[in-house]
């Protein structure tokens, strides 16, 4: 470890691993360290042994759950938007070459005590019980307006400007009912609460368009998921970094981030070893005095013996319980995957119920989600802080990432990656297409 590096990265969460890959490609000398003996940090995917070590003090997993190696249980549930930023980063860096993705089979929303499918085709939309006939017509007009709207083309504006018009006024303009507004804002735009109503509509338009274009590209649902669990994503970017000379050390404790008399970072200490560097990037757990808590989230990882009721036997799904439906401020999310994704034993399903904590009794807050699951075989509950840095890192050159938030996808993670990248390098991230494996092999063959 006693060497000089340009950047030392602490923690192997996805944000850190993407940055590690991108900076290595640019020729930076990177050392990447994690205190755990596995990749992924707070958002790792764990096998049964690791899971029971994490939640049950190392108690042995029950034998009927099956083989350890069949399990890759995500600690934080998220899906990739099919047309989202993470997919762009994965394809541009060609990290996709080592990964396989599967579509999430369905997207559902809880309404009036029942689970309903979020329509994925025009046909389904016409049949959907979510809206009455007249409301469907009004909603159609609204969606047509959203789809043709271009901020840079006033001809598409029809006299309104989405950069200034509040979302609540746009809904009012189209005369949409509260139930429809709930549906659009929470199931399509994926807002976690209702503060967006009082912000300019452009943000929500962008989210709706992302949802619809992801859906149009992949069918069934807008989401993709990597086989063998989300932990495959940070590992994919670590391999990329290693190809470009990045050094990895797992299971290595980090004792101190060292600064000089001017408060600028000079290195990282582990025991009596010191690695020197000019910049550090880390997750919040490695820099506790540079972060503040913004919220707490509760997550219950549940093992189920079959698909959850009323989801058409889908092998994977998302269910959103909009806050209004259960008298809360924040939505409850359920993310479901199964042995079809190589994340758990044969015939098992995994469901993670999560929400932002609002009371002193978070366990009760997730009840509306748990009660939709049918019989639960095992349940692991965690309450975690969501933290973000208190400074931008340019003074001391210690750049802290944000914790994974409560959103169900990776869009905010990618925002953080881009933001960190700009602060670390001084320029915007421009994704260049990396050569594919075939192209690299052809070049190597030609050179010989
Ligand atoms: C599960 O994790 C433990 C602890 O990290 C590791 O030693 C073991 O090899 C893993 N099991 C399998 C089957 O991968």
Short mmCIF file of C-alpha atoms and ligand atoms in Angstrom, two decimals:
data_model
loop_
_atom_site.label_atom_id
_atom_site.label_comp_id
_atom_site.label_asym_id
_atom_site.label_seq_id
_atom_site.Cartn_x
_atom_site.Cartn_y
_atom_site.Cartn_z
CA UNK A 1 0.00 0.00 0.00
CA UNK A 2 2.98 2.36 0.54
CA UNK A 3 2.95 4.11 -2.80
CA UNK A 4 1.85 7.29 -4.55
CA UNK A 5 -1.50 7.55 -6.24
CA UNK A 6 -3.44 10.30 -7.97
CA UNK A 7 -6.72 9.28 -6.37
CA UNK A 8 -7.55 6.97 -3.47
CA UNK A 9 -11.15 5.79 -3.41
CA UNK A 10 -12.66 4.47 -0.18
CA UNK A 11 -15.68 2.19 -0.35
CA UNK A 12 -16.77 0.10 -3.33
CA UNK A 13 -20.35 1.31 -3.70
CA UNK A 14 -21.57 1.81 -7.26
CA UNK A 15 -20.87 5.57 -7.26
CA UNK A 16 -17.26 5.00 -6.19
CA UNK A 17 -16.73 2.13 -8.65
CA UNK A 18 -18.07 4.07 -11.65
CA UNK A 19 -15.71 6.95 -10.78
CA UNK A 20 -12.86 4.49 -10.33
CA UNK A 21 -13.48 3.13 -13.83
CA UNK A 22 -13.87 6.54 -15.48
CA UNK A 23 -10.76 8.02 -13.82
CA UNK A 24 -8.65 4.94 -14.61
CA UNK A 25 -9.63 5.17 -18.29
CA UNK A 26 -8.36 8.76 -18.23
CA UNK A 27 -4.96 7.55 -17.06
CA UNK A 28 -5.27 8.46 -13.38
CA UNK A 29 -3.43 6.15 -10.99
CA UNK A 30 -6.19 4.85 -8.72
CA UNK A 31 -6.11 2.87 -5.47
CA UNK A 32 -9.51 1.55 -4.41
CA UNK A 33 -9.94 0.31 -0.83
CA UNK A 34 -12.86 -1.26 1.05
CA UNK A 35 -13.05 -2.29 4.71
CA UNK A 36 -15.38 -5.16 3.79
CA UNK A 37 -14.31 -8.40 2.13
CA UNK A 38 -16.94 -7.90 -0.57
CA UNK A 39 -17.74 -5.25 -3.18
CA UNK A 40 -20.66 -2.86 -3.00
CA UNK A 41 -20.50 -1.24 0.46
CA UNK A 42 -23.94 -0.32 1.77
CA UNK A 43 -25.49 -1.41 -1.52
CA UNK A 44 -23.82 -4.82 -1.81
CA UNK A 45 -25.56 -8.07 -2.73
CA UNK A 46 -24.87 -10.66 -0.04
CA UNK A 47 -24.84 -14.45 -0.01
CA UNK A 48 -26.67 -16.27 2.80
CA UNK A 49 -23.62 -16.49 5.06
CA UNK A 50 -22.94 -12.79 4.68
CA UNK A 51 -26.62 -11.94 5.12
CA UNK A 52 -26.88 -13.87 8.40
CA UNK A 53 -23.58 -12.36 9.52
CA UNK A 54 -24.95 -8.89 8.77
CA UNK A 55 -28.42 -9.25 10.32
CA UNK A 56 -28.32 -12.25 12.68
CA UNK A 57 -24.91 -12.15 14.35
CA UNK A 58 -23.56 -14.92 12.15
CA UNK A 59 -26.29 -17.41 13.06
CA UNK A 60 -26.35 -20.31 10.55
CA UNK A 61 -28.92 -19.92 7.76
CA UNK A 62 -31.75 -22.52 7.87
CA UNK A 63 -30.87 -25.47 5.62
CA UNK A 64 -34.14 -25.38 3.66
CA UNK A 65 -33.19 -22.04 2.08
CA UNK A 66 -30.77 -24.00 -0.06
CA UNK A 67 -27.24 -23.36 -1.21
CA UNK A 68 -25.27 -20.31 -0.12
CA UNK A 69 -24.00 -19.65 -3.59
CA UNK A 70 -27.50 -19.34 -5.06
CA UNK A 71 -28.07 -16.15 -3.06
CA UNK A 72 -27.20 -12.58 -4.02
CA UNK A 73 -29.49 -10.53 -1.82
CA UNK A 74 -29.45 -6.78 -2.47
CA UNK A 75 -29.24 -4.64 0.66
CA UNK A 76 -30.75 -1.67 -1.17
CA UNK A 77 -33.37 -2.28 -3.85
CA UNK A 78 -33.07 -0.39 -7.12
CA UNK A 79 -33.87 -1.06 -10.75
CA UNK A 80 -32.27 0.43 -13.86
CA UNK A 81 -34.48 2.61 -16.07
CA UNK A 82 -34.19 0.99 -19.51
CA UNK A 83 -33.45 4.31 -21.14
CA UNK A 84 -31.76 5.89 -18.13
CA UNK A 85 -28.29 7.28 -17.42
CA UNK A 86 -26.83 4.12 -15.90
CA UNK A 87 -27.60 2.16 -19.06
CA UNK A 88 -25.80 4.88 -21.04
CA UNK A 89 -22.75 4.72 -18.77
CA UNK A 90 -22.73 0.91 -18.91
CA UNK A 91 -22.89 0.78 -22.70
CA UNK A 92 -20.39 3.60 -23.31
CA UNK A 93 -17.82 1.98 -21.02
CA UNK A 94 -18.71 -1.43 -22.47
CA UNK A 95 -19.07 -2.79 -18.93
CA UNK A 96 -22.14 -4.56 -20.34
CA UNK A 97 -19.80 -7.09 -21.95
CA UNK A 98 -19.48 -8.96 -18.64
CA UNK A 99 -23.06 -8.62 -17.49
CA UNK A 100 -26.43 -10.00 -18.42
CA UNK A 101 -29.68 -8.13 -17.85
CA UNK A 102 -33.24 -9.23 -17.48
CA UNK A 103 -36.35 -7.19 -17.73
CA UNK A 104 -38.50 -6.58 -14.67
CA UNK A 105 -41.79 -8.24 -15.55
CA UNK A 106 -44.29 -5.75 -14.24
CA UNK A 107 -44.90 -2.42 -12.63
CA UNK A 108 -47.89 -2.10 -10.29
CA UNK A 109 -49.58 0.56 -8.24
CA UNK A 110 -51.74 0.27 -5.13
CA UNK A 111 -55.08 2.01 -5.46
CA UNK A 112 -58.23 1.80 -3.32
CA UNK A 113 -57.02 -1.27 -1.46
CA UNK A 114 -56.01 -3.21 -4.57
CA UNK A 115 -52.92 -3.74 -6.73
CA UNK A 116 -53.36 -2.60 -10.36
CA UNK A 117 -50.95 -2.91 -13.25
CA UNK A 118 -49.40 0.28 -14.59
CA UNK A 119 -50.51 0.01 -18.23
CA UNK A 120 -47.61 -0.79 -20.53
CA UNK A 121 -49.47 -0.58 -23.85
CA UNK A 122 -52.27 1.53 -25.28
CA UNK A 123 -54.47 -1.57 -25.15
CA UNK A 124 -53.82 -2.04 -21.43
CA UNK A 125 -54.39 1.66 -20.84
CA UNK A 126 -57.83 1.49 -22.47
CA UNK A 127 -58.81 -1.52 -20.34
CA UNK A 128 -57.18 -0.33 -17.12
CA UNK A 129 -59.53 0.14 -14.16
CA UNK A 130 -57.36 3.05 -12.99
CA UNK A 131 -59.44 5.67 -14.83
CA UNK A 132 -63.00 6.17 -16.01
CA UNK A 133 -63.77 6.74 -19.68
CA UNK A 134 -63.88 10.56 -19.65
CA UNK A 135 -60.79 10.75 -17.47
CA UNK A 136 -58.99 8.50 -19.96
CA UNK A 137 -59.70 11.08 -22.69
CA UNK A 138 -58.38 13.93 -20.58
CA UNK A 139 -55.30 11.91 -19.63
CA UNK A 140 -54.68 11.09 -23.30
CA UNK A 141 -54.65 14.83 -24.11
CA UNK A 142 -52.22 15.40 -21.24
CA UNK A 143 -49.83 12.64 -22.38
CA UNK A 144 -49.95 13.86 -25.99
CA UNK A 145 -48.96 17.31 -24.76
CA UNK A 146 -46.07 15.90 -22.66
CA UNK A 147 -44.78 13.76 -25.52
CA UNK A 148 -44.66 16.53 -28.10
CA UNK A 149 -43.39 19.24 -25.71
CA UNK A 150 -39.85 20.51 -26.43
CA UNK A 151 -38.49 23.26 -24.25
CA UNK A 152 -36.45 24.68 -27.15
CA UNK A 153 -39.39 24.72 -29.58
CA UNK A 154 -42.06 27.30 -28.61
CA UNK A 155 -44.40 25.91 -31.31
CA UNK A 156 -44.94 22.89 -29.03
CA UNK A 157 -45.75 24.99 -25.96
CA UNK A 158 -49.37 25.94 -26.78
CA UNK A 159 -48.96 29.13 -24.81
CA UNK A 160 -47.54 27.59 -21.61
CA UNK A 161 -43.90 27.46 -20.50
CA UNK A 162 -43.00 24.35 -18.49
CA UNK A 163 -39.86 26.01 -17.13
CA UNK A 164 -42.08 28.35 -15.12
CA UNK A 165 -45.57 26.79 -14.95
CA UNK A 166 -46.11 24.77 -11.77
CA UNK A 167 -46.99 21.11 -12.19
CA UNK A 168 -50.20 21.57 -10.19
CA UNK A 169 -51.34 24.21 -12.71
CA UNK A 170 -50.62 21.90 -15.63
CA UNK A 171 -52.78 19.18 -14.07
CA UNK A 172 -55.51 21.78 -13.49
CA UNK A 173 -55.25 22.95 -17.10
CA UNK A 174 -56.02 19.41 -18.31
CA UNK A 175 -58.70 18.96 -15.63
CA UNK A 176 -57.21 15.73 -14.23
CA UNK A 177 -58.71 14.05 -11.15
CA UNK A 178 -56.77 13.59 -7.88
CA UNK A 179 -56.45 9.82 -8.43
CA UNK A 180 -54.96 10.36 -11.89
CA UNK A 181 -52.60 13.01 -10.55
CA UNK A 182 -51.45 10.56 -7.88
CA UNK A 183 -50.92 7.93 -10.52
CA UNK A 184 -48.95 10.17 -12.90
CA UNK A 185 -46.84 11.83 -10.21
CA UNK A 186 -45.97 8.68 -8.29
CA UNK A 187 -46.18 5.70 -10.67
CA UNK A 188 -44.81 7.35 -13.82
CA UNK A 189 -42.80 10.37 -12.71
CA UNK A 190 -41.72 8.35 -9.64
CA UNK A 191 -41.87 11.25 -7.22
CA UNK A 192 -41.63 9.99 -3.62
CA UNK A 193 -43.82 12.75 -2.19
CA UNK A 194 -45.91 15.69 -3.41
CA UNK A 195 -43.59 18.71 -3.20
CA UNK A 196 -43.09 18.52 -6.99
CA UNK A 197 -46.62 19.93 -7.47
CA UNK A 198 -45.29 23.34 -6.45
CA UNK A 199 -42.22 23.21 -8.71
CA UNK A 200 -41.99 24.00 -12.45
CA UNK A 201 -43.39 21.18 -14.56
CA UNK A 202 -40.35 20.58 -16.76
CA UNK A 203 -38.76 18.28 -14.16
CA UNK A 204 -41.85 16.08 -14.05
CA UNK A 205 -42.17 16.11 -17.86
CA UNK A 206 -38.59 14.82 -18.13
CA UNK A 207 -39.35 12.02 -15.67
CA UNK A 208 -42.56 10.99 -17.44
CA UNK A 209 -40.73 10.95 -20.77
CA UNK A 210 -37.95 8.79 -19.32
CA UNK A 211 -40.51 6.32 -17.94
CA UNK A 212 -42.45 6.16 -21.21
CA UNK A 213 -39.39 5.85 -23.45
CA UNK A 214 -37.95 3.12 -21.20
CA UNK A 215 -41.27 1.31 -21.34
CA UNK A 216 -41.51 1.72 -25.11
CA UNK A 217 -38.00 0.35 -25.56
CA UNK A 218 -38.37 -2.76 -23.39
CA UNK A 219 -42.12 -3.55 -23.16
CA UNK A 220 -43.68 -4.96 -19.93
CA UNK A 221 -41.96 -2.52 -17.56
CA UNK A 222 -39.41 0.29 -17.86
CA UNK A 223 -36.91 -1.55 -15.63
CA UNK A 224 -33.90 -3.77 -16.15
CA UNK A 225 -32.03 -5.82 -13.55
CA UNK A 226 -28.64 -7.58 -13.70
CA UNK A 227 -28.57 -11.36 -13.28
CA UNK A 228 -26.79 -12.27 -9.99
CA UNK A 229 -27.95 -9.06 -8.31
CA UNK A 230 -27.07 -5.39 -8.16
CA UNK A 231 -23.65 -6.20 -6.68
CA UNK A 232 -22.62 -7.12 -10.23
CA UNK A 233 -22.69 -3.44 -11.19
CA UNK A 234 -19.91 -2.12 -8.91
CA UNK A 235 -17.88 -5.25 -9.69
CA UNK A 236 -18.26 -4.62 -13.41
CA UNK A 237 -16.84 -1.11 -13.05
CA UNK A 238 -14.05 -2.40 -10.77
CA UNK A 239 -12.98 -4.83 -13.47
CA UNK A 240 -12.95 -1.91 -15.91
CA UNK A 241 -10.75 0.09 -13.55
CA UNK A 242 -8.40 -2.89 -13.11
CA UNK A 243 -8.04 -3.25 -16.89
CA UNK A 244 -6.77 0.35 -16.92
CA UNK A 245 -4.31 -0.20 -14.07
CA UNK A 246 -6.48 0.50 -10.99
CA UNK A 247 -5.40 -1.32 -7.81
CA UNK A 248 -8.00 -2.98 -5.56
CA UNK A 249 -7.72 -3.86 -1.87
CA UNK A 250 -10.69 -5.43 -0.09
CA UNK A 251 -10.87 -6.32 3.60
CA UNK A 252 -8.51 -3.44 4.38
CA UNK A 253 -9.31 -1.19 7.31
CA UNK A 254 -9.04 2.56 6.83
CA UNK A 255 -7.83 4.36 9.96
CA UNK A 256 -7.30 7.92 8.84
CA UNK A 257 -7.52 10.34 5.95
CA UNK A 258 -4.40 12.48 6.38
CA UNK A 259 -4.27 16.21 5.58
CA UNK A 260 -1.35 18.69 5.54
CA UNK A 261 -1.14 21.95 7.55
CA UNK A 262 -3.28 23.72 4.93
CA UNK A 263 -6.04 21.14 5.35
CA UNK A 264 -5.41 19.49 1.97
CA UNK A 265 -5.46 15.72 1.72
CA UNK A 266 -2.09 13.96 1.37
CA UNK A 267 -2.91 10.31 1.90
CA UNK A 268 -4.73 7.51 3.68
CA UNK A 269 -3.48 5.45 6.64
CA UNK A 270 -4.26 1.81 7.33
CA UNK A 271 -2.48 0.57 10.48
CA UNK A 272 1.10 1.78 10.02
CA UNK A 273 0.92 1.83 6.23
CA UNK A 274 0.37 5.13 4.42
CA UNK A 275 -0.62 5.51 0.77
CA UNK A 276 -0.08 9.02 -0.61
CA UNK A 277 -2.45 10.79 -2.97
CA UNK A 278 -3.67 14.22 -4.04
CA UNK A 279 -7.39 13.42 -4.00
CA UNK A 280 -9.72 11.14 -2.03
CA UNK A 281 -13.21 10.05 -3.07
CA UNK A 282 -15.23 8.16 -0.46
CA UNK A 283 -18.69 7.15 0.64
CA UNK A 284 -20.19 8.88 3.73
CA UNK A 285 -19.14 6.08 6.12
CA UNK A 286 -15.44 6.90 5.57
CA UNK A 287 -15.82 10.62 6.32
CA UNK A 288 -18.38 10.85 9.16
CA UNK A 289 -17.34 14.39 10.09
CA UNK A 290 -17.99 15.69 6.56
CA UNK A 291 -21.60 14.51 6.22
CA UNK A 292 -25.07 15.33 7.50
CA UNK A 293 -28.12 13.09 7.80
CA UNK A 294 -30.98 14.14 5.56
CA UNK A 295 -33.44 11.31 6.25
CA UNK A 296 -33.82 7.78 7.52
CA UNK A 297 -35.09 4.92 5.44
CA UNK A 298 -36.48 1.57 6.58
CA UNK A 299 -36.04 -1.52 4.43
CA UNK A 300 -37.41 -4.99 5.07
CA UNK A 301 -35.84 -7.76 2.99
CA UNK A 302 -38.36 -10.60 2.82
CA UNK A 303 -37.93 -14.17 1.57
CA UNK A 304 -41.14 -15.54 0.09
CA UNK A 305 -42.05 -19.01 -1.08
CA UNK A 306 -43.89 -17.81 -4.18
CA UNK A 307 -44.89 -14.73 -6.17
CA UNK A 308 -46.84 -12.10 -4.29
CA UNK A 309 -50.62 -12.19 -4.70
CA UNK A 310 -52.26 -10.12 -7.47
CA UNK A 311 -49.12 -9.54 -9.53
CA UNK A 312 -50.04 -12.00 -12.30
CA UNK A 313 -47.39 -14.44 -11.01
CA UNK A 314 -44.68 -12.05 -12.17
CA UNK A 315 -41.15 -13.30 -11.42
CA UNK A 316 -40.19 -9.67 -10.77
CA UNK A 317 -42.07 -6.44 -10.18
CA UNK A 318 -42.31 -3.08 -8.57
CA UNK A 319 -45.33 -2.07 -6.51
CA UNK A 320 -45.71 1.56 -5.53
CA UNK A 321 -48.03 2.45 -2.69
CA UNK A 322 -48.59 6.19 -3.15
CA UNK A 323 -48.52 8.14 0.11
CA UNK A 324 -52.08 9.46 -0.31
CA UNK A 325 -53.44 5.91 -0.45
CA UNK A 326 -52.20 5.09 3.05
CA UNK A 327 -52.20 8.51 4.71
CA UNK A 328 -48.46 9.13 4.58
CA UNK A 329 -46.10 11.80 3.27
CA UNK A 330 -43.77 9.36 1.48
CA UNK A 331 -44.54 6.46 -0.84
CA UNK A 332 -43.89 2.85 0.13
CA UNK A 333 -42.05 0.80 -2.49
CA UNK A 334 -41.92 -2.94 -2.97
CA UNK A 335 -39.23 -4.36 -5.27
CA UNK A 336 -39.50 -8.04 -6.14
CA UNK A 337 -37.05 -10.39 -7.85
CA UNK A 338 -36.71 -14.17 -7.76
CA UNK A 339 -34.64 -17.22 -8.60
CA UNK A 340 -35.20 -16.26 -12.26
CA UNK A 341 -32.55 -13.57 -11.61
CA UNK A 342 -30.08 -15.89 -9.88
CA UNK A 343 -30.48 -14.05 -6.59
CA UNK A 344 -32.07 -16.72 -4.38
CA UNK A 345 -32.78 -20.42 -4.05
CA UNK A 346 -35.03 -22.25 -6.49
CA UNK A 347 -38.72 -21.28 -6.15
CA UNK A 348 -37.96 -18.48 -3.71
CA UNK A 349 -38.85 -14.86 -4.25
CA UNK A 350 -37.28 -11.80 -2.64
CA UNK A 351 -39.26 -8.68 -1.89
CA UNK A 352 -37.85 -5.54 -0.32
CA UNK A 353 -40.35 -3.15 1.24
CA UNK A 354 -38.99 0.34 1.88
CA UNK A 355 -39.99 3.85 2.73
CA UNK A 356 -38.67 7.04 4.28
CA UNK A 357 -39.16 7.01 8.04
CA UNK A 358 -41.74 9.52 9.30
CA UNK A 359 -42.45 8.37 12.87
CA UNK A 360 -40.85 6.79 15.95
CA UNK A 361 -42.28 3.46 14.92
CA UNK A 362 -40.92 2.72 11.43
CA UNK A 363 -41.86 -0.99 11.60
CA UNK A 364 -45.54 -0.01 11.61
CA UNK A 365 -44.97 2.32 8.65
CA UNK A 366 -44.08 -0.53 6.28
CA UNK A 367 -47.06 -2.69 7.35
CA UNK A 368 -49.20 -1.70 4.33
CA UNK A 369 -46.41 -3.09 2.12
CA UNK A 370 -45.73 -6.24 4.15
CA UNK A 371 -49.43 -7.11 4.20
CA UNK A 372 -49.47 -7.40 0.39
CA UNK A 373 -46.72 -10.03 0.29
CA UNK A 374 -48.53 -13.18 1.40
CA UNK A 375 -46.64 -15.53 3.78
CA UNK A 376 -43.14 -14.30 4.67
CA UNK A 377 -40.54 -17.03 5.31
CA UNK A 378 -37.74 -14.79 6.63
CA UNK A 379 -37.53 -11.07 7.25
CA UNK A 380 -34.47 -8.84 7.73
CA UNK A 381 -35.13 -5.25 8.72
CA UNK A 382 -32.68 -2.38 8.58
CA UNK A 383 -33.10 1.30 9.33
CA UNK A 384 -30.40 3.38 7.68
CA UNK A 385 -29.43 7.03 7.56
CA UNK A 386 -29.36 8.81 4.25
CA UNK A 387 -26.41 11.19 4.31
CA UNK A 388 -24.89 13.77 2.04
CA UNK A 389 -21.65 15.78 2.23
CA UNK A 390 -21.59 19.16 3.99
CA UNK A 391 -19.03 20.61 1.55
CA UNK A 392 -18.11 20.10 -2.10
CA UNK A 393 -14.60 18.80 -1.38
CA UNK A 394 -12.72 21.38 -3.43
CA UNK A 395 -10.97 22.84 -0.33
CA UNK A 396 -9.49 19.66 1.15
CA UNK A 397 -9.80 17.55 -2.04
CA UNK A 398 -11.82 14.95 -0.12
CA UNK A 399 -14.95 14.29 -2.19
CA UNK A 400 -17.79 12.49 -0.43
CA UNK A 401 -20.59 10.76 -2.31
CA UNK A 402 -24.25 10.72 -1.25
CA UNK A 403 -25.85 7.60 0.23
CA UNK A 404 -28.22 5.76 -2.06
CA UNK A 405 -31.54 7.54 -1.58
CA UNK A 406 -35.04 6.10 -1.37
CA UNK A 407 -35.75 6.32 -5.12
CA UNK A 408 -36.34 3.03 -6.90
CA UNK A 409 -33.85 3.62 -9.75
CA UNK A 410 -30.30 4.83 -10.38
CA UNK A 411 -30.96 8.27 -11.88
CA UNK A 412 -29.94 10.21 -8.73
CA UNK A 413 -26.86 7.98 -8.32
CA UNK A 414 -25.80 8.97 -11.85
CA UNK A 415 -26.41 12.66 -11.04
CA UNK A 416 -24.04 12.27 -8.08
CA UNK A 417 -21.44 10.51 -10.26
CA UNK A 418 -21.49 13.35 -12.80
CA UNK A 419 -21.38 15.98 -10.11
CA UNK A 420 -18.46 14.32 -8.30
CA UNK A 421 -16.64 13.78 -11.59
CA UNK A 422 -16.85 17.48 -12.36
CA UNK A 423 -15.61 18.52 -8.92
CA UNK A 424 -12.75 16.00 -9.03
CA UNK A 425 -11.52 16.67 -12.58
CA UNK A 426 -12.68 20.25 -13.14
CA UNK A 427 -14.57 19.32 -16.32
CA UNK A 428 -17.93 17.86 -17.33
CA UNK A 429 -18.24 14.13 -17.88
CA UNK A 430 -18.48 13.45 -21.60
CA UNK A 431 -19.12 9.79 -22.27
CA UNK A 432 -17.03 8.49 -25.14
CA UNK A 433 -17.76 5.13 -26.66
CA UNK A 434 -15.12 2.68 -25.46
CA UNK A 435 -14.01 0.08 -27.95
CA UNK A 436 -15.86 -3.21 -27.75
CA UNK A 437 -14.08 -6.44 -26.97
CA UNK A 438 -14.21 -7.44 -30.65
CA UNK A 439 -12.69 -4.15 -31.77
CA UNK A 440 -9.91 -4.45 -29.19
CA UNK A 441 -9.14 -7.98 -30.29
CA UNK A 442 -9.08 -6.96 -33.94
CA UNK A 443 -6.66 -4.14 -33.15
CA UNK A 444 -4.42 -6.46 -31.18
CA UNK A 445 -4.47 -9.01 -33.99
CA UNK A 446 -3.61 -6.28 -36.53
CA UNK A 447 -0.71 -5.07 -34.40
CA UNK A 448 0.95 -8.51 -34.39
C1 LIG B 1 -20.30 -16.28 0.99
O1 LIG B 1 -19.64 -15.25 1.66
C2 LIG B 1 -18.59 -15.69 2.53
C3 LIG B 1 -18.13 -14.49 3.33
O2 LIG B 1 -17.74 -13.42 2.52
C4 LIG B 1 -17.50 -16.31 1.68
O3 LIG B 1 -16.44 -16.74 2.51
C5 LIG B 1 -18.09 -17.50 0.93
O4 LIG B 1 -17.11 -18.00 0.05
C6 LIG B 1 -19.31 -17.07 0.15
N1 LIG B 1 -19.96 -18.28 -0.32
C7 LIG B 1 -20.10 -18.56 -1.60
C8 LIG B 1 -20.69 -19.88 -1.89
O5 LIG B 1 -19.80 -17.77 -2.48
#
